[in-house]
Short mmCIF file of C-alpha atoms in Angstrom, two decimals:
data_model
loop_
_atom_site.label_atom_id
_atom_site.label_comp_id
_atom_site.label_asym_id
_atom_site.label_seq_id
_atom_site.Cartn_x
_atom_site.Cartn_y
_atom_site.Cartn_z
CA UNK A 1 0.00 0.00 0.00
CA UNK A 2 1.48 3.37 -1.01
CA UNK A 3 1.55 6.35 1.28
CA UNK A 4 1.40 10.02 0.36
CA UNK A 5 4.53 11.87 1.46
CA UNK A 6 3.89 15.10 3.35
CA UNK A 7 4.71 18.31 1.46
CA UNK A 8 8.27 19.51 1.77
CA UNK A 9 9.08 22.83 3.48
CA UNK A 10 8.93 25.81 1.14
CA UNK A 11 11.44 28.67 1.08
CA UNK A 12 9.44 30.74 3.54
CA UNK A 13 9.50 27.94 6.10
CA UNK A 14 13.22 27.31 5.65
CA UNK A 15 13.98 31.00 6.30
CA UNK A 16 11.35 31.78 8.96
CA UNK A 17 12.66 29.15 11.38
CA UNK A 18 16.22 30.59 11.63
CA UNK A 19 14.81 34.14 11.63
CA UNK A 20 12.61 33.20 14.59
CA UNK A 21 15.60 31.73 16.44
CA UNK A 22 17.82 34.75 15.80
CA UNK A 23 15.16 37.29 16.80
CA UNK A 24 14.41 35.52 20.08
CA UNK A 25 18.14 35.15 20.70
CA UNK A 26 18.49 38.93 20.46
CA UNK A 27 15.45 39.63 22.64
CA UNK A 28 16.66 37.20 25.27
CA UNK A 29 20.14 38.70 25.35
CA UNK A 30 18.66 42.16 25.84
CA UNK A 31 16.38 41.02 28.66
CA UNK A 32 19.10 39.03 30.46
CA UNK A 33 21.62 41.85 30.38
CA UNK A 34 19.08 44.52 31.34
CA UNK A 35 17.68 42.39 34.19
CA UNK A 36 21.17 41.81 35.53
CA UNK A 37 21.98 45.54 35.48
CA UNK A 38 18.76 46.43 37.29
CA UNK A 39 19.01 43.66 39.88
CA UNK A 40 22.62 44.45 40.77
CA UNK A 41 21.70 48.11 41.20
CA UNK A 42 18.53 47.66 43.32
CA UNK A 43 18.97 44.13 44.72
CA UNK A 44 15.20 43.42 44.83
CA UNK A 45 12.98 41.29 42.65
CA UNK A 46 10.44 44.10 42.46
CA UNK A 47 13.01 46.22 40.58
CA UNK A 48 13.30 43.42 37.99
CA UNK A 49 9.51 43.29 37.86
CA UNK A 50 9.40 47.01 37.01
CA UNK A 51 11.73 46.27 34.11
CA UNK A 52 9.29 43.59 32.94
CA UNK A 53 6.53 46.18 33.17
CA UNK A 54 8.56 48.61 31.04
CA UNK A 55 8.89 45.84 28.47
CA UNK A 56 5.22 44.93 28.67
CA UNK A 57 3.37 48.28 28.60
CA UNK A 58 4.06 49.18 24.93
CA UNK A 59 3.11 45.68 23.77
CA UNK A 60 -0.13 45.71 25.76
CA UNK A 61 -1.00 49.17 24.47
CA UNK A 62 0.04 48.72 20.83
CA UNK A 63 -0.41 45.03 19.96
CA UNK A 64 -4.05 45.41 18.98
CA UNK A 65 -3.24 48.35 16.69
CA UNK A 66 -0.21 46.62 15.19
CA UNK A 67 -2.27 43.45 14.73
CA UNK A 68 -4.79 45.34 12.61
CA UNK A 69 -1.89 46.94 10.76
CA UNK A 70 -0.49 43.48 9.94
CA UNK A 71 -3.82 42.54 8.32
CA UNK A 72 -3.83 45.65 6.11
CA UNK A 73 -0.19 45.96 4.94
CA UNK A 74 2.57 43.62 3.79
CA UNK A 75 3.46 41.45 6.78
CA UNK A 76 6.99 40.66 5.65
CA UNK A 77 7.82 44.36 5.31
CA UNK A 78 6.43 45.15 8.77
CA UNK A 79 8.52 42.35 10.35
CA UNK A 80 11.66 43.68 8.63
CA UNK A 81 10.95 47.23 9.85
CA UNK A 82 10.59 45.86 13.38
CA UNK A 83 13.96 44.11 13.23
CA UNK A 84 15.76 47.19 11.88
CA UNK A 85 14.25 49.40 14.58
CA UNK A 86 15.30 46.87 17.24
CA UNK A 87 18.87 46.88 15.92
CA UNK A 88 19.02 50.68 16.19
CA UNK A 89 17.69 50.63 19.76
CA UNK A 90 20.12 47.88 20.77
CA UNK A 91 23.11 49.89 19.52
CA UNK A 92 21.87 52.99 21.30
CA UNK A 93 21.96 51.33 24.73
CA UNK A 94 25.76 50.77 25.03
CA UNK A 95 26.37 54.18 23.46
CA UNK A 96 24.28 55.75 26.20
CA UNK A 97 26.19 53.79 28.83
CA UNK A 98 29.49 54.98 27.33
CA UNK A 99 28.28 58.58 27.65
CA UNK A 100 27.78 58.08 31.38
CA UNK A 101 24.06 57.28 31.55
CA UNK A 102 22.65 55.65 34.67
CA UNK A 103 22.54 51.84 34.12
CA UNK A 104 19.02 51.39 35.50
CA UNK A 105 17.59 54.30 33.54
CA UNK A 106 19.32 53.16 30.35
CA UNK A 107 17.97 49.64 30.80
CA UNK A 108 14.40 50.83 31.31
CA UNK A 109 14.42 53.21 28.34
CA UNK A 110 16.10 50.82 25.88
CA UNK A 111 13.85 47.95 26.92
CA UNK A 112 10.82 50.20 26.48
CA UNK A 113 11.84 51.12 22.92
CA UNK A 114 12.63 47.52 22.00
CA UNK A 115 9.26 46.38 23.30
CA UNK A 116 7.51 48.79 20.90
CA UNK A 117 9.32 47.07 18.06
CA UNK A 118 8.42 43.64 19.46
CA UNK A 119 4.75 44.67 19.60
CA UNK A 120 4.87 45.03 15.82
CA UNK A 121 6.97 41.93 15.14
CA UNK A 122 4.76 39.42 16.98
CA UNK A 123 1.47 39.86 15.05
CA UNK A 124 3.27 40.54 11.75
CA UNK A 125 5.42 37.41 11.98
CA UNK A 126 2.54 35.14 13.05
CA UNK A 127 0.32 36.50 10.29
CA UNK A 128 3.22 35.92 7.87
CA UNK A 129 3.35 32.29 9.03
CA UNK A 130 -0.37 31.79 8.44
CA UNK A 131 0.03 33.46 5.03
CA UNK A 132 3.05 31.53 3.75
CA UNK A 133 2.90 28.09 5.43
CA UNK A 134 0.48 25.50 3.97
CA UNK A 135 -2.20 24.19 6.34
CA UNK A 136 -0.84 20.64 6.00
CA UNK A 137 2.52 21.73 7.47
CA UNK A 138 1.23 24.11 10.13
CA UNK A 139 1.59 21.71 13.07
CA UNK A 140 5.06 20.63 11.91
CA UNK A 141 6.12 24.25 11.46
CA UNK A 142 4.78 25.31 14.87
CA UNK A 143 6.74 22.51 16.49
CA UNK A 144 9.95 23.66 14.85
CA UNK A 145 9.11 27.32 15.49
CA UNK A 146 8.56 26.70 19.19
CA UNK A 147 11.97 25.02 19.38
CA UNK A 148 13.44 28.10 17.66
CA UNK A 149 11.62 30.44 20.07
CA UNK A 150 12.59 28.60 23.23
CA UNK A 151 16.04 27.69 21.95
CA UNK A 152 16.80 31.29 21.02
CA UNK A 153 15.44 32.70 24.26
CA UNK A 154 17.18 30.22 26.50
CA UNK A 155 20.42 30.06 24.54
CA UNK A 156 20.58 33.82 24.93
CA UNK A 157 20.27 33.49 28.69
CA UNK A 158 22.96 30.80 28.76
CA UNK A 159 25.27 32.87 26.55
CA UNK A 160 24.42 36.04 28.40
CA UNK A 161 25.19 34.63 31.83
CA UNK A 162 28.71 33.60 30.90
CA UNK A 163 29.49 36.71 28.83
CA UNK A 164 28.45 38.86 31.80
CA UNK A 165 30.96 36.96 33.96
CA UNK A 166 33.75 37.17 31.37
CA UNK A 167 33.50 40.57 29.68
CA UNK A 168 30.51 42.42 31.17
CA UNK A 169 27.21 43.52 29.67
CA UNK A 170 28.28 46.01 26.99
CA UNK A 171 29.40 43.33 24.50
CA UNK A 172 26.01 41.67 24.80
CA UNK A 173 24.20 44.76 23.56
CA UNK A 174 26.36 45.02 20.43
CA UNK A 175 25.81 41.33 19.70
CA UNK A 176 22.09 41.90 20.18
CA UNK A 177 22.05 44.50 17.39
CA UNK A 178 23.76 42.04 15.02
CA UNK A 179 21.09 39.39 15.63
CA UNK A 180 18.30 41.76 14.61
CA UNK A 181 20.12 42.68 11.39
CA UNK A 182 20.53 38.99 10.51
CA UNK A 183 16.84 38.36 11.14
CA UNK A 184 15.89 41.25 8.83
CA UNK A 185 18.13 39.82 6.10
CA UNK A 186 16.45 36.40 6.32
CA UNK A 187 13.01 37.98 6.08
CA UNK A 188 14.13 39.94 3.02
CA UNK A 189 15.21 36.77 1.19
CA UNK A 190 11.79 35.17 1.72
CA UNK A 191 10.62 37.38 -1.12
CA UNK A 192 7.25 38.81 -1.94
CA UNK A 193 4.11 36.72 -1.67
CA UNK A 194 3.49 34.97 -5.03
CA UNK A 195 0.36 36.12 -6.83
CA UNK A 196 -2.61 33.89 -6.14
CA UNK A 197 -1.00 32.14 -3.15
CA UNK A 198 -3.27 31.21 -0.26
CA UNK A 199 -6.97 31.73 0.19
CA UNK A 200 -8.37 35.07 -0.87
CA UNK A 201 -10.08 37.18 1.74
CA UNK A 202 -13.62 36.71 0.28
CA UNK A 203 -13.16 32.93 0.00
CA UNK A 204 -11.77 32.75 3.55
CA UNK A 205 -14.64 34.84 4.88
CA UNK A 206 -17.19 32.67 3.06
CA UNK A 207 -15.58 29.50 4.39
CA UNK A 208 -15.58 30.87 7.94
CA UNK A 209 -19.22 31.95 7.62
CA UNK A 210 -20.22 28.51 6.37
CA UNK A 211 -18.46 26.84 9.29
CA UNK A 212 -20.15 29.13 11.80
CA UNK A 213 -23.55 28.57 10.21
CA UNK A 214 -23.12 24.80 10.28
CA UNK A 215 -21.99 24.66 13.90
CA UNK A 216 -24.34 27.34 15.23
CA UNK A 217 -21.55 29.05 17.22
CA UNK A 218 -18.47 31.20 16.74
CA UNK A 219 -14.97 29.67 16.88
CA UNK A 220 -13.73 29.80 20.50
CA UNK A 221 -10.78 32.06 19.66
CA UNK A 222 -10.80 33.75 23.09
CA UNK A 223 -10.51 30.46 24.95
CA UNK A 224 -7.87 29.12 22.57
CA UNK A 225 -5.95 32.36 23.09
CA UNK A 226 -6.20 31.93 26.86
CA UNK A 227 -4.64 28.48 26.53
CA UNK A 228 -1.76 30.06 24.63
CA UNK A 229 -1.53 32.96 27.11
CA UNK A 230 -0.50 30.55 29.87
CA UNK A 231 2.89 30.44 28.16
CA UNK A 232 3.21 34.24 28.37
CA UNK A 233 2.56 34.11 32.11
CA UNK A 234 5.13 31.35 32.62
CA UNK A 235 7.81 33.13 30.58
CA UNK A 236 7.35 36.55 32.23
CA UNK A 237 7.12 35.26 35.79
CA UNK A 238 9.68 32.51 35.24
CA UNK A 239 12.36 34.89 33.96
CA UNK A 240 12.04 36.93 37.16
CA UNK A 241 11.84 34.21 39.80
CA UNK A 242 14.51 32.04 38.15
CA UNK A 243 17.03 34.87 38.37
CA UNK A 244 16.20 35.50 42.02
CA UNK A 245 16.22 31.81 42.95
CA UNK A 246 19.64 31.11 41.43
CA UNK A 247 21.38 34.26 42.69
CA UNK A 248 19.54 34.97 45.94
CA UNK A 249 17.99 31.61 46.93
CA UNK A 250 20.83 29.28 45.97
CA UNK A 251 23.61 31.89 46.47
CA UNK A 252 25.09 31.20 43.03
CA UNK A 253 26.43 33.50 40.29
CA UNK A 254 25.12 34.34 36.84
CA UNK A 255 27.17 31.50 35.34
CA UNK A 256 24.90 28.94 37.00
CA UNK A 257 21.91 30.81 35.66
CA UNK A 258 23.38 30.22 32.21
CA UNK A 259 23.77 26.48 32.90
CA UNK A 260 20.17 26.19 34.09
CA UNK A 261 18.86 28.00 31.02
CA UNK A 262 21.03 25.87 28.73
CA UNK A 263 19.54 22.72 30.26
CA UNK A 264 16.06 24.10 29.60
CA UNK A 265 17.13 24.74 26.01
CA UNK A 266 18.33 21.14 25.63
CA UNK A 267 14.93 19.91 26.78
CA UNK A 268 13.20 22.27 24.36
CA UNK A 269 15.07 20.66 21.45
CA UNK A 270 13.18 17.42 22.08
CA UNK A 271 9.78 19.12 22.29
CA UNK A 272 8.85 18.63 18.62
CA UNK A 273 9.63 14.91 18.83
CA UNK A 274 7.60 14.58 22.04
CA UNK A 275 4.75 16.56 20.48
CA UNK A 276 4.54 14.15 17.54
CA UNK A 277 4.49 11.13 19.87
CA UNK A 278 1.81 12.51 22.20
CA UNK A 279 -0.40 14.23 19.61
CA UNK A 280 -0.63 11.02 17.56
CA UNK A 281 -2.49 9.42 20.47
CA UNK A 282 -4.43 12.41 21.84
CA UNK A 283 -6.20 15.54 20.63
CA UNK A 284 -4.43 18.88 20.55
CA UNK A 285 -6.40 20.09 23.58
CA UNK A 286 -5.62 16.99 25.63
CA UNK A 287 -1.95 17.28 24.64
CA UNK A 288 -1.88 20.90 25.84
CA UNK A 289 -3.48 19.96 29.15
CA UNK A 290 -1.09 17.06 29.76
CA UNK A 291 1.89 19.28 28.97
CA UNK A 292 0.84 22.13 31.26
CA UNK A 293 -0.02 19.83 34.19
CA UNK A 294 3.30 17.97 33.90
CA UNK A 295 5.17 21.27 33.69
CA UNK A 296 3.46 22.57 36.85
CA UNK A 297 4.57 19.54 38.84
CA UNK A 298 8.16 19.76 37.59
CA UNK A 299 8.26 23.51 38.20
CA UNK A 300 7.49 22.97 41.89
CA UNK A 301 10.35 20.48 42.15
CA UNK A 302 12.84 22.98 40.72
CA UNK A 303 12.80 25.08 43.91
CA UNK A 304 14.07 22.25 46.15
CA UNK A 305 17.80 22.58 45.38
CA UNK A 306 20.11 23.82 42.63
CA UNK A 307 21.06 20.29 41.61
CA UNK A 308 17.43 19.18 41.68
CA UNK A 309 16.64 22.08 39.35
CA UNK A 310 19.38 20.98 36.95
CA UNK A 311 18.03 17.42 36.93
CA UNK A 312 14.37 18.36 36.45
CA UNK A 313 14.47 21.38 34.17
CA UNK A 314 15.07 19.55 30.82
CA UNK A 315 11.88 17.55 31.38
CA UNK A 316 10.04 20.70 32.42
CA UNK A 317 11.12 22.24 29.12
CA UNK A 318 9.72 19.30 27.15
CA UNK A 319 6.38 19.48 28.97
CA UNK A 320 6.09 23.27 28.59
CA UNK A 321 7.00 23.34 24.90
CA UNK A 322 4.65 20.46 24.04
CA UNK A 323 1.79 22.38 25.67
CA UNK A 324 2.86 25.62 23.97
CA UNK A 325 3.05 23.98 20.52
CA UNK A 326 -0.40 22.45 20.97
CA UNK A 327 -1.94 25.76 22.06
CA UNK A 328 -0.24 27.69 19.23
CA UNK A 329 -1.37 25.17 16.59
CA UNK A 330 -4.97 25.20 17.83
CA UNK A 331 -5.12 29.01 17.83
CA UNK A 332 -3.45 29.46 14.45
CA UNK A 333 -5.62 26.81 12.79
CA UNK A 334 -8.82 28.43 14.08
CA UNK A 335 -7.83 32.01 13.20
CA UNK A 336 -9.05 33.28 9.79
CA UNK A 337 -6.10 34.10 7.49
CA UNK A 338 -7.28 37.64 6.86
CA UNK A 339 -7.53 38.34 10.63
CA UNK A 340 -4.53 36.40 11.94
CA UNK A 341 -2.59 39.57 12.72
CA UNK A 342 -5.41 40.93 14.87
CA UNK A 343 -5.92 37.57 16.65
CA UNK A 344 -2.25 37.25 17.61
CA UNK A 345 -1.95 40.95 18.37
CA UNK A 346 -4.86 40.70 20.81
CA UNK A 347 -3.43 37.48 22.26
CA UNK A 348 -0.07 39.15 22.79
CA UNK A 349 -1.65 42.20 24.46
CA UNK A 350 -3.81 40.27 26.88
CA UNK A 351 -1.11 37.66 27.49
CA UNK A 352 1.45 40.27 28.49
CA UNK A 353 -1.12 42.08 30.65
CA UNK A 354 -1.87 38.82 32.46
CA UNK A 355 1.84 38.06 32.81
CA UNK A 356 2.56 41.54 34.19
CA UNK A 357 -0.21 41.24 36.76
CA UNK A 358 1.03 37.80 37.78
CA UNK A 359 4.68 38.87 38.08
CA UNK A 360 3.82 41.85 40.32
CA UNK A 361 1.66 39.76 42.64
CA UNK A 362 4.17 36.91 42.81
CA UNK A 363 7.02 39.39 43.31
CA UNK A 364 5.24 40.82 46.34
CA UNK A 365 4.76 37.28 47.64
CA UNK A 366 8.45 36.46 47.11
CA UNK A 367 9.75 39.66 48.72
CA UNK A 368 7.50 39.19 51.77
CA UNK A 369 8.18 35.44 52.20
CA UNK A 370 10.71 33.54 50.06
CA UNK A 371 11.31 32.75 46.41
CA UNK A 372 10.13 29.12 46.67
CA UNK A 373 6.58 30.32 47.28
CA UNK A 374 6.76 32.09 43.94
CA UNK A 375 7.35 28.76 42.21
CA UNK A 376 4.44 27.14 44.03
CA UNK A 377 2.12 30.04 43.17
CA UNK A 378 3.06 29.92 39.48
CA UNK A 379 2.51 26.15 39.38
CA UNK A 380 -0.95 26.50 40.91
CA UNK A 381 -1.85 29.25 38.43
CA UNK A 382 -0.88 27.07 35.46
CA UNK A 383 -2.94 24.11 36.73
CA UNK A 384 -6.09 26.17 37.35
CA UNK A 385 -6.09 28.10 34.07
CA UNK A 386 -5.18 25.10 31.88
CA UNK A 387 -7.74 22.78 33.44
CA UNK A 388 -10.66 25.21 33.35
CA UNK A 389 -9.87 26.33 29.79
CA UNK A 390 -9.56 22.83 28.32
CA UNK A 391 -12.73 21.64 30.08
CA UNK A 392 -14.58 24.63 28.62
CA UNK A 393 -13.21 23.96 25.12
CA UNK A 394 -14.17 20.30 25.28
CA UNK A 395 -17.69 21.33 26.22
CA UNK A 396 -17.75 23.70 23.25
CA UNK A 397 -16.63 20.90 20.93
CA UNK A 398 -19.48 18.69 22.12
CA UNK A 399 -21.99 21.50 21.57
CA UNK A 400 -20.67 22.10 18.04
CA UNK A 401 -20.84 18.37 17.24
CA UNK A 402 -24.43 18.24 18.46
CA UNK A 403 -25.36 21.33 16.41
CA UNK A 404 -23.77 19.88 13.26
CA UNK A 405 -25.61 16.60 13.78
CA UNK A 406 -28.93 18.42 14.18
CA UNK A 407 -28.22 20.50 11.06
CA UNK A 408 -27.50 17.34 9.07
CA UNK A 409 -30.82 15.83 10.13
CA UNK A 410 -32.73 19.00 9.15
CA UNK A 411 -31.09 18.97 5.70
CA UNK A 412 -31.88 15.28 5.12
CA UNK A 413 -35.58 15.45 6.15
CA UNK A 414 -36.79 17.65 3.23
CA UNK A 415 -35.05 15.36 0.76
CA UNK A 416 -36.92 12.36 2.19
CA UNK A 417 -40.26 14.22 1.97
CA UNK A 418 -39.65 15.08 -1.69
CA UNK A 419 -38.93 11.43 -2.49
CA UNK A 420 -42.09 10.21 -0.76
CA UNK A 421 -44.22 12.82 -2.53
CA UNK A 422 -42.80 11.94 -5.92
CA UNK A 423 -43.57 8.20 -5.76
CA UNK A 424 -47.39 8.38 -6.31
CA UNK A 425 -47.00 10.40 -9.55
CA UNK A 426 -47.45 7.99 -12.49
CA UNK A 427 -44.90 8.07 -15.28
CA UNK A 428 -46.03 8.84 -18.83
CA UNK A 429 -46.10 5.95 -21.30
#
């Protein structure tokens, strides 16, 4: 029996994966170096949290607008503009330090400017993925993209920790600018969208309208986005409490922080393989729930001891990335192509707002008690949100299936009546 081979990656996919890795490498380097400068100046987790807020505010305020922009203008061009603006801001930070600027002030301002650029890049790049990647390769691409995202972010922390120890923070900022320029070059070589590629906006709208009419309900984009937003909360809070736990809780230096992040990155490399194994036996929603619950348990174990963290964190990375890939695939598949920028822009805005709220509350808990309680609080938050969201989505799926079944019966009944009415009519000789 012959099997149909899956379609091979196109040029856009081959270039978007490394561009995603490089961009997240640059963002992670910036955040690691800036967090270290702020923490060494103030010596409180709340000061690091304020840096996270400076990074978050522009994205919360502008993601919706930039998401709509990504649905109106060329998405590749917008992503390139974002990378070039980020490179300029990254170069400006060490120049300001060289002119005698206050390290904390410089970190806040540069991070604020870079976050404006990131607010444009996130919806534009995700809409570009929906536009250029065939539906049959979307799950495969999201698996590889999540590895690139986590690998770039965590490799940057690992690299950043050791470079801080060896040569200080200034070299990191110059390297950061180079990564953004490389990302812009990769996006440029993707080329313009071929004429006639993808589903036209009227066809996509008609298809979406037909699906809604058949099911009797709107796609649960808000709940699918909430499932994806859990990852935003984990990343924002995790970056803060991990730094404090390694340096303050375990009395270690930034080099160990680099080792811990590198171990997480190693685990993330196996996430796509684990996703294929699990998703072949379970639905995307069940896979996301299993991943988030497993991650919550492993996250609690990380706070026991430094060596326990090193042993557990690769498996925590696998669980987190499997859940993240599942949530991303579900959201991107459900989002209409002509509105993907808005969907991911809104998801980014609300996700960062939720992460900012969580990091402030958990920071207050950590500063008033100890950093281990921050890990327990984050674990509990992941369990509650993931469980309630997946249960709600499963209920929605059952309601849609029931509505489609009822619609099929209504369509079939008139046909039967016509047949019965036609039988008594005699045929002409």
